[in-house]
Coordinates of C-alpha atoms in Angstrom, one line a residue:
M1 CA -27.4 5.2 33.8
T2 CA -28.7 8.1 31.4
E3 CA -30.9 11.5 32.4
T4 CA -33.1 13.2 30.4
I5 CA -32.4 17.2 30.7
A6 CA -35.0 19.7 29.5
L7 CA -33.7 23.2 28.6
H8 CA -35.6 26.4 27.4
T9 CA -33.8 29.3 25.2
R10 CA -35.0 31.7 23.3
L11 CA -33.9 33.1 20.1
K12 CA -33.1 36.7 19.1
T13 CA -36.0 38.6 17.0
G14 CA -35.3 37.6 13.3
A15 CA -32.5 34.6 14.0
T16 CA -35.0 31.7 13.4
E17 CA -33.7 31.0 9.8
E18 CA -30.4 31.6 10.6
Y19 CA -30.6 29.3 13.5
R20 CA -32.3 26.6 11.6
A21 CA -29.5 27.1 8.9
A22 CA -26.8 26.6 11.5
H23 CA -28.5 23.2 12.9
Q24 CA -28.4 21.6 9.3
Q25 CA -24.8 21.7 9.1
I26 CA -23.6 20.8 12.7
P27 CA -19.6 20.2 12.7
A28 CA -18.5 16.8 13.2
E29 CA -15.9 17.9 15.7
L30 CA -18.6 19.0 17.8
V31 CA -21.4 16.0 17.5
A32 CA -17.8 14.0 18.3
A33 CA -17.3 16.0 21.4
L34 CA -20.6 15.8 22.8
R35 CA -20.7 12.1 22.4
E36 CA -17.4 12.0 24.1
A37 CA -19.0 14.1 27.1
G38 CA -21.6 11.6 27.4
V39 CA -24.7 12.7 25.3
S40 CA -26.6 10.2 23.3
N41 CA -29.4 12.2 22.1
W42 CA -30.2 15.9 22.1
R43 CA -33.5 17.2 20.3
I44 CA -34.9 21.0 20.1
W45 CA -38.2 22.1 19.5
R46 CA -39.1 25.5 18.3
S47 CA -42.3 27.4 18.8
G48 CA -41.9 31.1 17.7
E49 CA -38.8 32.2 19.2
E50 CA -38.8 29.6 21.9
L51 CA -36.8 26.5 22.0
F52 CA -37.0 23.7 23.9
H53 CA -34.6 21.2 24.4
L54 CA -34.5 17.5 25.5
I55 CA -30.8 16.0 26.1
D56 CA -29.9 12.7 26.9
V57 CA -26.8 12.4 28.8
E58 CA -24.9 10.2 31.3
D59 CA -24.3 13.2 33.6
Y60 CA -25.3 16.7 32.6
Q61 CA -22.9 18.6 34.9
A62 CA -20.1 16.7 33.9
M63 CA -20.7 17.2 30.0
R64 CA -21.2 20.9 30.5
H65 CA -17.7 21.1 32.1
A66 CA -16.0 19.0 29.7
L67 CA -17.6 21.2 26.5
A68 CA -17.0 24.6 28.4
E69 CA -13.3 25.2 26.7
H70 CA -13.6 22.4 24.3
P71 CA -12.3 23.4 21.0
A72 CA -15.0 22.2 19.0
N73 CA -17.7 23.9 21.5
V74 CA -16.4 27.2 21.7
P75 CA -16.7 28.4 18.5
W76 CA -20.1 26.9 18.1
Q77 CA -21.0 28.9 21.5
Q78 CA -20.0 31.8 20.1
R79 CA -22.1 31.4 16.8
M80 CA -25.1 30.6 19.0
S81 CA -24.7 33.8 21.4
E82 CA -25.1 35.6 17.9
L83 CA -28.7 33.9 17.8
L84 CA -29.9 33.6 21.3
A85 CA -31.5 35.9 23.5
V86 CA -29.6 35.2 26.4
E87 CA -25.7 33.8 26.4
D88 CA -24.9 30.4 28.2
D89 CA -21.9 30.4 30.5
Y90 CA -21.4 26.7 30.2
S91 CA -21.0 26.7 34.1
G92 CA -22.3 23.6 34.3
D93 CA -24.3 24.5 37.6
D94 CA -27.9 24.6 36.2
R95 CA -29.8 21.7 36.6
G96 CA -32.3 22.2 33.4
I97 CA -36.1 22.8 33.8
E98 CA -37.6 21.0 37.1
Q99 CA -39.7 18.2 35.8
V100 CA -42.8 18.0 37.9
W101 CA -44.7 15.0 36.5
E102 CA -44.1 11.5 34.0
L103 CA -46.6 9.2 33.1
P104 CA -46.1 6.3 35.2

């Protein structure tokens, strides 16, 4: 069963265009690592400096642990840490944004 996880991150001031450009060229190795970790889809929306992610994944915590030290993910996270206001520790302990309601 797939779960959908919502996340919220924030860009550093002035990092919008570099963040957009980085996501135009996601490394194939990173895409493969995400797929191997159970991610079937990852979408990102931006409003100003606010980023909203929706991730469809088999097991979110397992995915986070699998990618924590993955050789394709580590350099990507280093690059993102230059652009995001808060660094992600990839502990796998977070649960994303709490879902409050869904259309039945």
